[in-house]
Tab-separated table of C-alpha atoms in Angstrom:
chain	number	residue	atom	x	y	z
A	795	UNK	CA	0.000	0.000	0.000
A	796	UNK	CA	2.815	2.420	0.864
A	797	UNK	CA	4.457	1.857	-2.527
A	798	UNK	CA	1.136	2.601	-4.263
A	799	UNK	CA	0.616	5.848	-2.360
A	800	UNK	CA	4.217	6.840	-3.059
A	801	UNK	CA	3.755	6.255	-6.781
A	802	UNK	CA	0.582	8.333	-6.760
A	803	UNK	CA	2.301	11.110	-4.810
A	804	UNK	CA	5.331	11.211	-7.070
A	805	UNK	CA	3.404	10.890	-10.347
A	806	UNK	CA	3.233	14.317	-11.957
A	807	UNK	CA	2.782	15.437	-15.543
A	808	UNK	CA	5.343	17.970	-16.749
A	809	UNK	CA	4.936	17.805	-20.543
A	810	UNK	CA	2.171	16.937	-23.000
A	811	UNK	CA	0.466	13.614	-22.170
A	812	UNK	CA	1.368	10.556	-24.220
A	813	UNK	CA	-1.146	8.908	-26.537
A	814	UNK	CA	-1.487	6.011	-24.079
A	815	UNK	CA	-2.238	8.439	-21.233
A	816	UNK	CA	-4.818	10.273	-23.362
A	817	UNK	CA	-6.571	7.015	-24.259
A	818	UNK	CA	-6.542	5.793	-20.653
A	819	UNK	CA	-7.925	9.116	-19.428
A	820	UNK	CA	-10.579	9.021	-22.141
A	821	UNK	CA	-11.682	5.538	-21.084
A	822	UNK	CA	-13.376	7.157	-18.069
A	823	UNK	CA	-16.066	8.450	-20.436
A	824	UNK	CA	-17.449	4.951	-20.999
A	825	UNK	CA	-18.328	3.921	-17.408
A	826	UNK	CA	-19.543	7.358	-16.351
A	827	UNK	CA	-21.905	7.657	-19.317
A	828	UNK	CA	-22.942	4.013	-19.028
A	829	UNK	CA	-24.062	4.530	-15.431
A	830	UNK	CA	-25.676	7.907	-16.114
A	831	UNK	CA	-27.651	6.722	-19.154
A	832	UNK	CA	-28.760	3.432	-17.588
A	833	UNK	CA	-29.931	5.237	-14.457
A	834	UNK	CA	-31.819	8.011	-16.274
A	835	UNK	CA	-33.404	5.680	-18.833
A	836	UNK	CA	-34.543	2.781	-16.649
A	837	UNK	CA	-34.665	3.601	-12.938
A	838	UNK	CA	-38.257	4.925	-12.994
A	839	UNK	CA	-39.385	1.987	-15.133
A	840	UNK	CA	-37.691	-0.474	-12.747
A	841	UNK	CA	-39.188	0.908	-9.535
A	842	UNK	CA	-42.673	1.523	-10.964
A	843	UNK	CA	-43.281	-1.495	-13.201
A	844	UNK	CA	-40.998	-4.156	-11.727
A	845	UNK	CA	-41.190	-3.302	-8.010
A	846	UNK	CA	-44.692	-1.779	-8.028
A	847	UNK	CA	-43.879	1.504	-6.273
A	848	UNK	CA	-46.450	4.290	-6.675
A	849	UNK	CA	-45.341	6.580	-9.575
A	850	UNK	CA	-45.885	9.768	-7.563
A	851	UNK	CA	-43.490	8.538	-4.867
A	852	UNK	CA	-40.882	7.664	-7.473
A	853	UNK	CA	-41.350	11.080	-9.068
A	854	UNK	CA	-40.832	12.779	-5.702
A	855	UNK	CA	-37.697	10.701	-5.112
A	856	UNK	CA	-36.374	11.672	-8.552
A	857	UNK	CA	-36.936	15.355	-7.782
A	858	UNK	CA	-34.938	14.922	-4.574
A	859	UNK	CA	-32.227	13.198	-6.638
A	860	UNK	CA	-32.128	16.120	-9.088
A	861	UNK	CA	-31.930	18.759	-6.368
A	862	UNK	CA	-29.155	16.928	-4.501
A	863	UNK	CA	-27.161	16.405	-7.689
A	864	UNK	CA	-27.457	20.069	-8.646
A	865	UNK	CA	-26.402	21.354	-5.212
A	866	UNK	CA	-23.484	18.930	-4.936
A	867	UNK	CA	-21.794	20.162	-8.122
A	868	UNK	CA	-20.684	23.643	-6.975
A	869	UNK	CA	-19.973	22.435	-3.423
A	870	UNK	CA	-17.721	19.568	-4.510
A	871	UNK	CA	-16.106	21.773	-7.148
A	872	UNK	CA	-15.166	24.464	-4.644
A	873	UNK	CA	-13.866	21.899	-2.147
A	874	UNK	CA	-11.780	20.202	-4.810
A	875	UNK	CA	-10.104	23.489	-5.722
A	876	UNK	CA	-9.303	24.290	-2.105
A	877	UNK	CA	-7.981	20.996	-0.745
A	878	UNK	CA	-4.248	20.312	-1.048
A	879	UNK	CA	-2.753	16.837	-0.448
A	880	UNK	CA	0.604	15.205	-1.228
A	881	UNK	CA	-1.212	13.272	-3.976
A	882	UNK	CA	-2.754	16.331	-5.632
A	883	UNK	CA	-6.121	18.074	-5.601
A	884	UNK	CA	-8.209	15.718	-7.767
A	885	UNK	CA	-6.616	12.254	-7.535
A	886	UNK	CA	-7.627	11.516	-3.883
A	887	UNK	CA	-11.278	12.374	-4.584
A	888	UNK	CA	-11.393	10.087	-7.607
A	889	UNK	CA	-9.504	7.236	-5.936
A	890	UNK	CA	-11.745	7.270	-2.867
A	891	UNK	CA	-14.955	7.606	-4.870
A	892	UNK	CA	-14.651	4.864	-7.505
A	893	UNK	CA	-15.637	1.854	-5.365
A	894	UNK	CA	-18.571	3.575	-3.543
A	895	UNK	CA	-19.832	4.826	-6.906
A	896	UNK	CA	-19.832	1.399	-8.550
A	897	UNK	CA	-21.283	-0.359	-5.479
A	898	UNK	CA	-24.067	2.226	-5.065
A	899	UNK	CA	-24.940	1.949	-8.768
A	900	UNK	CA	-25.293	-1.827	-8.400
A	901	UNK	CA	-27.401	-1.541	-5.227
A	902	UNK	CA	-29.917	0.737	-6.984
A	903	UNK	CA	-31.016	-2.328	-8.982
A	904	UNK	CA	-30.695	-4.866	-6.131
A	905	UNK	CA	-33.094	-3.792	-3.364
A	906	UNK	CA	-34.008	-6.308	-0.658
A	907	UNK	CA	-37.566	-7.574	-0.198
A	908	UNK	CA	-39.309	-4.533	1.289
A	909	UNK	CA	-42.772	-2.947	1.280
A	910	UNK	CA	-43.303	0.061	-0.986
A	911	UNK	CA	-42.386	2.569	1.726
A	912	UNK	CA	-39.199	0.657	2.476
A	913	UNK	CA	-38.279	0.591	-1.203
A	914	UNK	CA	-38.575	4.384	-1.398
A	915	UNK	CA	-36.328	4.752	1.659
A	916	UNK	CA	-33.855	2.338	0.050
A	917	UNK	CA	-34.010	4.341	-3.169
A	918	UNK	CA	-33.419	7.663	-1.415
A	919	UNK	CA	-30.476	6.411	0.645
A	920	UNK	CA	-28.718	4.437	-2.102
A	921	UNK	CA	-29.256	7.117	-4.730
A	922	UNK	CA	-27.928	9.771	-2.317
A	923	UNK	CA	-24.712	7.744	-1.987
A	924	UNK	CA	-24.645	7.253	-5.761
A	925	UNK	CA	-25.158	11.001	-6.361
A	926	UNK	CA	-22.397	12.026	-3.966
A	927	UNK	CA	-19.938	9.491	-5.378
A	928	UNK	CA	-20.886	10.280	-8.984
A	929	UNK	CA	-20.363	14.015	-8.583
A	930	UNK	CA	-17.127	13.507	-6.629
A	931	UNK	CA	-15.663	11.197	-9.289
A	932	UNK	CA	-17.006	12.738	-12.497
A	933	UNK	CA	-16.498	16.377	-11.566
A	934	UNK	CA	-12.887	15.753	-10.573
A	935	UNK	CA	-12.244	13.762	-13.758
A	936	UNK	CA	-13.651	16.702	-15.728
A	937	UNK	CA	-11.495	19.104	-13.734
A	938	UNK	CA	-8.403	17.126	-14.755
A	939	UNK	CA	-9.105	17.660	-18.466
A	940	UNK	CA	-7.952	21.313	-18.698
A	941	UNK	CA	-4.969	20.471	-16.493
A	942	UNK	CA	-3.740	17.426	-18.422
A	943	UNK	CA	-4.300	19.024	-21.842
A	944	UNK	CA	-3.027	22.610	-21.819
A	945	UNK	CA	-3.380	23.887	-25.411
A	946	UNK	CA	-6.232	23.847	-27.917
A	947	UNK	CA	-4.210	21.410	-30.028
A	948	UNK	CA	-3.778	19.016	-27.084
A	949	UNK	CA	-7.394	19.380	-25.992
A	950	UNK	CA	-8.809	18.835	-29.465
A	951	UNK	CA	-6.830	15.621	-29.838
A	952	UNK	CA	-7.131	14.483	-26.218
A	953	UNK	CA	-10.910	14.851	-26.089
A	954	UNK	CA	-11.467	12.542	-29.080
A	955	UNK	CA	-11.007	9.200	-27.262
A	956	UNK	CA	-12.925	10.448	-24.241
A	957	UNK	CA	-15.982	11.417	-26.275
A	958	UNK	CA	-15.867	8.227	-28.366
A	959	UNK	CA	-15.791	6.180	-25.161
A	960	UNK	CA	-18.655	8.336	-23.827
A	961	UNK	CA	-20.855	7.685	-26.860
A	962	UNK	CA	-20.203	3.956	-26.645
A	963	UNK	CA	-21.212	4.129	-22.967
A	964	UNK	CA	-24.417	5.967	-23.902
A	965	UNK	CA	-25.265	3.314	-26.495
A	966	UNK	CA	-24.666	0.410	-24.102
A	967	UNK	CA	-26.577	2.200	-21.337
A	968	UNK	CA	-29.675	2.737	-23.482
A	969	UNK	CA	-29.585	-0.272	-25.840
A	970	UNK	CA	-27.550	-2.894	-23.967
A	971	UNK	CA	-29.200	-2.648	-20.571
A	972	UNK	CA	-32.613	-3.984	-21.751
A	973	UNK	CA	-30.919	-6.965	-23.401
A	974	UNK	CA	-29.089	-7.723	-20.157
A	975	UNK	CA	-32.008	-7.431	-17.755
A	976	UNK	CA	-34.160	-9.378	-20.199
A	977	UNK	CA	-31.730	-12.313	-20.226
A	978	UNK	CA	-30.051	-12.375	-16.798
A	979	UNK	CA	-32.437	-10.265	-14.702
A	980	UNK	CA	-31.990	-6.899	-13.021
A	981	UNK	CA	-29.452	-8.079	-10.390
A	982	UNK	CA	-27.434	-9.795	-13.115
A	983	UNK	CA	-27.485	-6.618	-15.197
A	984	UNK	CA	-26.362	-4.578	-12.189
A	985	UNK	CA	-23.426	-6.869	-11.443
A	986	UNK	CA	-22.335	-7.124	-15.097
A	987	UNK	CA	-22.450	-3.369	-15.761
A	988	UNK	CA	-20.838	-2.531	-12.417
A	989	UNK	CA	-17.960	-4.926	-13.101
A	990	UNK	CA	-17.337	-3.317	-16.509
A	991	UNK	CA	-17.449	0.155	-14.958
A	992	UNK	CA	-15.048	-0.796	-12.168
A	993	UNK	CA	-12.475	-2.273	-14.558
A	994	UNK	CA	-12.514	0.726	-16.892
A	995	UNK	CA	-12.427	3.292	-14.079
A	996	UNK	CA	-9.450	1.545	-12.474
A	997	UNK	CA	-7.619	1.424	-15.825
A	998	UNK	CA	-8.333	5.095	-16.426
A	999	UNK	CA	-7.333	6.049	-12.879
A	1000	UNK	CA	-4.028	4.174	-12.968
A	1001	UNK	CA	-3.011	5.012	-16.521
A	1002	UNK	CA	-4.445	8.386	-17.428
A	1003	UNK	CA	-5.355	10.495	-14.400
A	1004	UNK	CA	-2.248	12.562	-13.703
A	1005	UNK	CA	-1.958	15.998	-12.127
A	1006	UNK	CA	0.555	18.749	-12.679
A	1007	UNK	CA	2.338	20.565	-9.894
A	1008	UNK	CA	0.290	23.573	-8.790
A	1009	UNK	CA	2.388	26.704	-9.434
A	1010	UNK	CA	3.603	28.412	-6.289
A	1011	UNK	CA	1.655	31.558	-7.156
A	1012	UNK	CA	-1.576	29.527	-7.156
A	1013	UNK	CA	-0.763	27.257	-4.237
A	1014	UNK	CA	-3.121	29.124	-1.912
A	1015	UNK	CA	-6.783	28.432	-2.531
A	1016	UNK	CA	-9.142	31.288	-3.336
A	1017	UNK	CA	-11.280	32.474	-0.425
A	1018	UNK	CA	-14.820	31.117	-0.221
A	1019	UNK	CA	-16.288	34.610	-0.491
A	1020	UNK	CA	-14.539	35.199	-3.810
A	1021	UNK	CA	-15.459	31.914	-5.502
A	1022	UNK	CA	-18.858	32.758	-6.993
A	1023	UNK	CA	-18.031	36.442	-7.367
A	1024	UNK	CA	-15.083	35.785	-9.649
A	1025	UNK	CA	-16.844	32.960	-11.479
A	1026	UNK	CA	-19.880	34.989	-12.523
A	1027	UNK	CA	-17.792	38.115	-13.079
A	1028	UNK	CA	-15.980	36.265	-15.852
A	1029	UNK	CA	-17.252	37.809	-19.098
A	1030	UNK	CA	-16.547	34.591	-20.996
A	1031	UNK	CA	-18.240	32.210	-18.552
A	1032	UNK	CA	-21.688	33.818	-18.403
A	1033	UNK	CA	-22.508	33.533	-22.134
A	1034	UNK	CA	-20.886	30.100	-22.189
A	1035	UNK	CA	-22.923	28.645	-19.331
A	1036	UNK	CA	-26.180	30.046	-20.718
A	1037	UNK	CA	-25.364	28.620	-24.147
A	1038	UNK	CA	-24.509	25.301	-22.552
A	1039	UNK	CA	-27.871	25.305	-20.724
A	1040	UNK	CA	-29.750	25.930	-23.982
A	1041	UNK	CA	-27.844	23.185	-25.830
A	1042	UNK	CA	-28.405	20.656	-23.047
A	1043	UNK	CA	-32.098	21.577	-23.055
A	1044	UNK	CA	-32.318	21.069	-26.827
A	1045	UNK	CA	-30.765	17.605	-26.531
A	1046	UNK	CA	-32.987	16.707	-23.546
A	1047	UNK	CA	-36.114	17.745	-25.480
A	1048	UNK	CA	-35.062	15.621	-28.473
A	1049	UNK	CA	-34.466	12.521	-26.353
A	1050	UNK	CA	-37.814	12.977	-24.585
A	1051	UNK	CA	-39.680	13.596	-27.856
A	1052	UNK	CA	-38.295	10.745	-29.975
A	1053	UNK	CA	-40.524	7.957	-28.488
A	1054	UNK	CA	-43.620	10.124	-29.136
A	1055	UNK	CA	-42.313	11.105	-32.589
A	1056	UNK	CA	-41.705	7.509	-33.674
A	1057	UNK	CA	-45.069	6.207	-32.457
A	1058	UNK	CA	-47.502	9.068	-33.084
A	1059	UNK	CA	-45.914	10.981	-35.989
A	1060	UNK	CA	-44.175	8.206	-37.928
A	1061	UNK	CA	-46.655	5.470	-36.980
A	1062	UNK	CA	-43.930	2.969	-36.120
A	1063	UNK	CA	-43.415	0.714	-33.073
A	1064	UNK	CA	-41.683	2.471	-30.190
A	1065	UNK	CA	-38.707	0.122	-30.442
A	1066	UNK	CA	-37.770	1.588	-33.818
A	1067	UNK	CA	-36.720	4.726	-32.024
A	1068	UNK	CA	-33.404	2.947	-31.512
A	1069	UNK	CA	-32.785	3.262	-35.266
A	1070	UNK	CA	-33.104	7.033	-35.076
A	1071	UNK	CA	-30.987	7.286	-31.936
A	1072	UNK	CA	-28.451	4.925	-33.478
A	1073	UNK	CA	-28.170	7.095	-36.603
A	1074	UNK	CA	-27.460	10.137	-34.424
A	1075	UNK	CA	-24.903	8.569	-32.083
A	1076	UNK	CA	-23.125	6.368	-34.633
A	1077	UNK	CA	-22.620	9.402	-36.879
A	1078	UNK	CA	-21.401	11.447	-33.918
A	1079	UNK	CA	-18.375	9.161	-33.438
A	1080	UNK	CA	-16.492	9.963	-36.683
A	1081	UNK	CA	-17.720	13.551	-36.597
A	1082	UNK	CA	-15.826	14.037	-33.314
A	1083	UNK	CA	-12.625	13.534	-35.309
A	1084	UNK	CA	-13.889	16.005	-37.925
A	1085	UNK	CA	-14.588	18.708	-35.357
A	1086	UNK	CA	-11.227	18.054	-33.709
A	1087	UNK	CA	-9.596	18.999	-37.017
A	1088	UNK	CA	-11.846	22.063	-37.387
A	1089	UNK	CA	-11.004	23.499	-33.960
A	1090	UNK	CA	-7.274	22.946	-34.513
A	1091	UNK	CA	-7.466	25.042	-37.683
A	1092	UNK	CA	-9.802	27.780	-36.434
A	1093	UNK	CA	-10.591	28.497	-32.767
A	1094	UNK	CA	-12.846	27.002	-30.088
A	1095	UNK	CA	-15.408	29.797	-30.531
A	1096	UNK	CA	-15.590	29.508	-34.329
A	1097	UNK	CA	-15.825	25.721	-34.300
A	1098	UNK	CA	-18.533	25.774	-31.613
A	1099	UNK	CA	-20.608	28.306	-33.577
A	1100	UNK	CA	-20.432	26.098	-36.662
A	1101	UNK	CA	-21.374	22.953	-34.746
A	1102	UNK	CA	-24.387	24.643	-33.116
A	1103	UNK	CA	-25.520	25.908	-36.512
A	1104	UNK	CA	-25.238	22.443	-38.087
A	1105	UNK	CA	-27.117	20.893	-35.163
A	1106	UNK	CA	-29.938	23.466	-35.185
A	1107	UNK	CA	-30.499	23.448	-38.950
A	1108	UNK	CA	-30.386	19.643	-39.118
A	1109	UNK	CA	-33.088	19.406	-36.440
A	1110	UNK	CA	-35.565	21.197	-38.717
A	1111	UNK	CA	-35.288	18.246	-41.096
A	1112	UNK	CA	-37.280	16.122	-38.642
A	1113	UNK	CA	-40.397	18.097	-39.566
A	1114	UNK	CA	-40.660	16.264	-42.893
A	1115	UNK	CA	-40.173	12.456	-42.640
A	1116	UNK	CA	-43.119	10.071	-42.829
A	1117	UNK	CA	-41.178	6.938	-41.831
A	1118	UNK	CA	-38.337	5.939	-39.540
A	1119	UNK	CA	-35.822	5.358	-42.344
A	1120	UNK	CA	-36.232	8.910	-43.659
A	1121	UNK	CA	-35.956	10.242	-40.087
A	1122	UNK	CA	-32.775	8.205	-39.566
A	1123	UNK	CA	-31.242	9.845	-42.647
A	1124	UNK	CA	-31.955	13.230	-41.068
A	1125	UNK	CA	-30.484	11.824	-37.849
A	1126	UNK	CA	-27.147	11.407	-39.659
A	1127	UNK	CA	-26.984	15.197	-40.149
A	1128	UNK	CA	-28.060	15.749	-36.552
A	1129	UNK	CA	-25.281	13.412	-35.419
A	1130	UNK	CA	-22.660	15.569	-37.143
A	1131	UNK	CA	-23.761	18.511	-35.017
A	1132	UNK	CA	-23.989	16.419	-31.845
A	1133	UNK	CA	-20.411	15.207	-32.371
A	1134	UNK	CA	-19.249	18.811	-32.505
A	1135	UNK	CA	-21.073	19.728	-29.310
A	1136	UNK	CA	-19.634	16.749	-27.435
A	1137	UNK	CA	-16.147	17.566	-28.657
A	1138	UNK	CA	-16.143	21.352	-28.201
A	1139	UNK	CA	-18.095	22.341	-25.091
A	1140	UNK	CA	-15.387	21.214	-22.660
A	1141	UNK	CA	-12.626	22.604	-24.894
A	1142	UNK	CA	-14.251	26.039	-24.637
A	1143	UNK	CA	-14.766	25.735	-20.870
A	1144	UNK	CA	-11.086	24.792	-20.490
A	1145	UNK	CA	-10.179	27.991	-22.325
A	1146	UNK	CA	-12.323	29.989	-19.884
A	1147	UNK	CA	-10.487	28.360	-16.968
A	1148	UNK	CA	-7.134	29.322	-18.517
A	1149	UNK	CA	-8.268	32.932	-18.842
A	1150	UNK	CA	-9.487	32.960	-15.240
A	1151	UNK	CA	-6.145	31.560	-14.014
A	1152	UNK	CA	-4.263	34.277	-15.859
A	1153	UNK	CA	-6.508	36.935	-14.315
A	1154	UNK	CA	-6.771	35.638	-10.732
A	1155	UNK	CA	-3.627	33.526	-10.290
A	1156	UNK	CA	-5.735	30.489	-9.283
A	1157	UNK	CA	-6.590	27.390	-11.289
A	1158	UNK	CA	-10.246	26.767	-10.438
A	1159	UNK	CA	-11.345	23.909	-12.669
A	1160	UNK	CA	-13.542	22.504	-9.903
A	1161	UNK	CA	-15.465	25.739	-9.390
A	1162	UNK	CA	-16.193	26.208	-13.080
A	1163	UNK	CA	-17.230	22.625	-13.786
A	1164	UNK	CA	-19.294	22.657	-10.575
A	1165	UNK	CA	-21.225	25.827	-11.378
A	1166	UNK	CA	-21.669	24.688	-14.982
A	1167	UNK	CA	-23.075	21.373	-13.714
A	1168	UNK	CA	-25.466	23.215	-11.402
A	1169	UNK	CA	-26.785	25.506	-14.159
A	1170	UNK	CA	-27.231	22.864	-16.853
A	1171	UNK	CA	-29.333	20.758	-14.482
A	1172	UNK	CA	-32.005	23.332	-15.321
A	1173	UNK	CA	-32.317	21.589	-18.691
A	1174	UNK	CA	-34.274	18.806	-16.964
A	1175	UNK	CA	-36.852	21.327	-15.741
A	1176	UNK	CA	-37.062	23.105	-19.121
A	1177	UNK	CA	-37.448	19.784	-20.937
A	1178	UNK	CA	-40.313	18.747	-18.641
A	1179	UNK	CA	-42.065	22.101	-19.141
A	1180	UNK	CA	-41.726	21.901	-22.934
A	1181	UNK	CA	-43.117	18.362	-23.071
A	1182	UNK	CA	-46.051	19.202	-20.806
A	1183	UNK	CA	-46.971	22.385	-22.694
A	1184	UNK	CA	-46.691	20.914	-26.190
A	1185	UNK	CA	-48.535	17.672	-25.453
A	1186	UNK	CA	-51.315	19.452	-23.538
A	1187	UNK	CA	-51.744	22.184	-26.164
A	1188	UNK	CA	-51.961	19.632	-28.985
A	1189	UNK	CA	-54.653	17.612	-27.185
A	1190	UNK	CA	-52.603	14.489	-26.479
A	1191	UNK	CA	-54.514	11.898	-24.437
A	1192	UNK	CA	-52.679	8.725	-23.439
A	1193	UNK	CA	-55.960	6.853	-22.922
A	1194	UNK	CA	-56.733	7.155	-26.650
A	1195	UNK	CA	-53.768	5.002	-27.638
A	1196	UNK	CA	-52.779	5.531	-31.264
A	1197	UNK	CA	-56.071	7.289	-32.105
A	1198	UNK	CA	-54.826	10.778	-31.211
A	1199	UNK	CA	-56.264	14.050	-32.580
A	1200	UNK	CA	-54.650	15.311	-35.795
A	1201	UNK	CA	-53.055	18.203	-33.939
A	1202	UNK	CA	-50.904	15.784	-31.934
A	1203	UNK	CA	-48.729	14.915	-34.947
A	1204	UNK	CA	-48.009	18.591	-35.573
A	1205	UNK	CA	-47.341	19.283	-31.910
A	1206	UNK	CA	-44.889	16.406	-31.601
A	1207	UNK	CA	-43.053	17.482	-34.775
A	1208	UNK	CA	-42.746	20.963	-33.298
A	1209	UNK	CA	-41.367	19.446	-30.085
A	1210	UNK	CA	-38.785	17.245	-31.831
A	1211	UNK	CA	-37.660	19.788	-34.447
A	1212	UNK	CA	-38.695	23.415	-33.920
A	1213	UNK	CA	-38.232	23.685	-30.150
A	1214	UNK	CA	-34.676	22.248	-30.207
A	1215	UNK	CA	-33.847	24.556	-33.128
A	1216	UNK	CA	-35.040	27.558	-31.102
A	1217	UNK	CA	-32.885	26.533	-28.127
A	1218	UNK	CA	-29.952	25.975	-30.507
A	1219	UNK	CA	-30.486	29.486	-31.913
A	1220	UNK	CA	-30.437	30.944	-28.391
A	1221	UNK	CA	-27.235	29.008	-27.710
A	1222	UNK	CA	-25.683	30.308	-30.939
A	1223	UNK	CA	-26.352	33.897	-29.845
A	1224	UNK	CA	-24.743	33.212	-26.460
A	1225	UNK	CA	-21.656	31.647	-28.038
A	1226	UNK	CA	-21.464	34.517	-30.542
A	1227	UNK	CA	-21.171	36.845	-27.525
A	1228	UNK	CA	-18.350	34.679	-26.148
A	1229	UNK	CA	-15.425	37.148	-26.071
A	1230	UNK	CA	-12.355	34.892	-26.472
A	1231	UNK	CA	-11.691	34.850	-30.216
A	1232	UNK	CA	-8.190	33.303	-30.238
A	1233	UNK	CA	-7.223	29.655	-30.308
A	1234	UNK	CA	-4.855	29.856	-27.337
A	1235	UNK	CA	-4.351	32.540	-24.709
């Protein structure tokens, strides 16, 4: 144990990371997205349909989960920036959080035999542990990104494996989980996915998560009273975080609308929604490499503006299709834009952190990723409002089955195409106001 802690203490990055280090660091994207997507897609279904818990109680528990997750982000971020250890600022958090995170994720799907009230208590306690561990691990991994990769060139290349791993995790979390719980049951699924997550997180932690020495001028942490003041006083961060909120809302609305779109607008079985989602995410993988080349030849701001424009315009194409195949072809164009957003949002935020460090003398990756995480959680609320307003206004009635009023088709097409385009347009305006026009500071 002492030799391990010594190696962690003495391991510091002084130059650009190697390709092996970049790939190992990027591997963290797979387990984190796998857990996040599996949880968000299936936890309500599991507790309501499989365990028989009252939907209103599950909804209340999910609200508590959302509030806790949002509050934890800025708190953990500020703590991470302030704490100094012989092993670095981020590494101890990640190392201590990996096992609790994986165990809590597994326990979500493995409750003991309890009455409904007991199941809700189990859910609240286990998910609270999962939330704390998830934010501790994922936020600190994110905070390492601007530190490991210091230039736009390094970040554009270094973020490619991470985002490819992340997309593969999303796909397995949404498409692979049903196949697993259908064949080996929910506990079997939990154990299998948790084992995969543990192996990949340990590989990433040991091979790719490396800190740099904190410069002497920044060795003292910023005072608590200055944290939020300096963060929101940053002229680059405010338009960025608002644009990020609008983009996350657009994506959340699309994901919520696709099941309705496939069934009620395209007249296809709900399961065929996987074809549309597959077209988007499969296309996003090679487009990440494309956008990496674009940002290396232009600037983070220019590349992000182009990717938002491609995403927003492509979404309008979903107004037209009459079948899933035609919608999937539009999804290819959407995927090109999605790949750019996945690749560029963190590259731009890293640039903001660099500018803040130059201005304040402190590297505050934790604070910026924490506040960004808190703000973009608002996308969940905005998505829910959009869905409720559009479906109600169009006369949607679940009890009617497939025999919905004619207005429902139009309303759903507006929700899947026009509303995300409007949020993308708002994001484009915010990113246009982003003041850092250069590639590197």
